Coordinates of C-alpha atoms in Angstrom, one line a residue:
M24 CA -0.3 0.0 -0.3
S25 CA 3.2 2.6 1.2
G26 CA 4.4 1.1 -2.2
A27 CA 1.2 2.7 -4.1
I28 CA 1.4 5.9 -2.0
A29 CA 4.8 6.6 -2.9
K30 CA 4.3 6.1 -6.6
K31 CA 1.5 8.8 -6.8
Y32 CA 4.1 11.0 -5.3
V33 CA 7.3 10.3 -7.0
N34 CA 5.1 11.3 -10.1
A35 CA 4.3 14.4 -9.5
L36 CA 8.4 14.9 -8.5
M37 CA 9.5 13.6 -11.5
S38 CA 6.5 16.3 -13.4
S39 CA 7.7 18.7 -11.7
C40 CA 11.4 18.5 -11.9
N41 CA 14.2 18.0 -14.5
D42 CA 16.7 15.3 -14.6
Q43 CA 19.3 17.1 -12.9
E44 CA 17.6 17.9 -9.9
L45 CA 16.2 14.6 -9.5
V46 CA 19.2 13.3 -8.8
E47 CA 19.5 15.8 -6.3
I48 CA 16.5 15.3 -4.6
Y49 CA 16.8 11.5 -5.2
D50 CA 20.7 12.1 -3.1
V51 CA 18.8 14.2 -0.2
L52 CA 15.9 11.7 0.3
V53 CA 18.1 8.2 0.2
E54 CA 20.0 11.2 3.8
V55 CA 16.8 11.5 4.8
A56 CA 15.9 7.9 4.4
K57 CA 18.7 5.9 6.4
A58 CA 17.5 8.6 9.4
F59 CA 14.4 6.1 9.4
K60 CA 16.8 3.2 10.8
I61 CA 17.5 5.5 14.0
E62 CA 14.2 4.7 16.0
K63 CA 14.0 7.9 18.0
F64 CA 14.0 9.7 14.7
A65 CA 11.2 7.2 14.0
H66 CA 9.4 7.9 16.9
I67 CA 9.2 11.7 16.3
V68 CA 8.2 11.6 12.4
L69 CA 5.6 9.3 13.6
S70 CA 4.5 10.8 16.4
P71 CA 0.9 11.6 16.2
D72 CA 1.8 14.2 19.5
V73 CA 4.4 15.8 17.3
P74 CA 3.1 19.1 15.6
V75 CA 3.4 19.1 11.8
V76 CA 5.6 21.5 11.6
K77 CA 8.2 20.5 14.2
K78 CA 8.7 16.7 11.9
E79 CA 9.4 19.5 8.6
E80 CA 12.1 21.6 10.5
L81 CA 13.6 17.9 11.6
I82 CA 13.8 16.3 8.7
L83 CA 15.0 19.6 7.0
S84 CA 17.3 20.2 9.0
F85 CA 18.5 16.9 8.1
V86 CA 19.9 18.8 4.7
E87 CA 20.3 22.2 5.7
N88 CA 23.0 22.5 2.7
Y89 CA 20.2 21.6 0.4
K90 CA 18.4 24.3 -0.4
N91 CA 15.7 23.3 -3.2
V92 CA 12.3 24.9 -3.4
K93 CA 11.0 22.3 -4.5
F94 CA 12.6 19.7 -2.4
S95 CA 11.2 21.4 0.7
N96 CA 7.7 21.9 -1.1
F97 CA 7.7 17.2 -1.3
I98 CA 8.4 17.1 2.2
K99 CA 5.6 20.1 3.1
L100 CA 3.2 18.3 1.2
L101 CA 4.1 14.8 2.2
S102 CA 4.2 16.4 6.1
E103 CA 0.5 17.9 5.6
N104 CA -0.8 15.1 4.4
D105 CA 0.7 12.6 7.3
R106 CA 2.5 10.8 4.7
L107 CA 6.0 10.8 5.6
A108 CA 6.3 7.6 6.6
I109 CA 6.9 6.7 2.4
I110 CA 10.1 8.6 2.7
P111 CA 11.5 5.5 2.2
Y112 CA 9.1 4.2 -0.3
A113 CA 9.5 7.0 -2.1
V114 CA 13.6 6.3 -2.5
K115 CA 12.7 3.2 -3.5
E116 CA 10.8 4.5 -6.6
L117 CA 12.5 7.4 -7.3
K118 CA 15.7 5.4 -7.8
S119 CA 13.4 3.0 -10.0
Q120 CA 11.9 5.7 -11.8
L121 CA 15.2 7.8 -12.6
S122 CA 16.2 4.2 -13.7
L123 CA 14.0 3.3 -16.0
K124 CA 14.2 6.6 -17.9
S125 CA 18.0 6.9 -18.0
N126 CA 18.1 2.4 -19.4
T127 CA 20.5 1.4 -16.5

């Protein structure tokens, strides 16, 4: 189920970004997805008690040096729709889509 949801978000992302931006966003999302392996991080991001804004700030703080409006908007969209948990699935789907696009 999460894979299907992630696919919709990734398709929207792909339609709004050029190839270079997609590669950069993929690299950043990989770093964010690694954080989900940390129990405390996952607990904070998935907790209904933590405000949405704080979750966004936490995720965006991981990639402070990467200033891309489309990436920020992607994270905000996921956060607003309570879909931050699909980030690891979105990484897999984006990798798959990029591979298809580049025939690798």
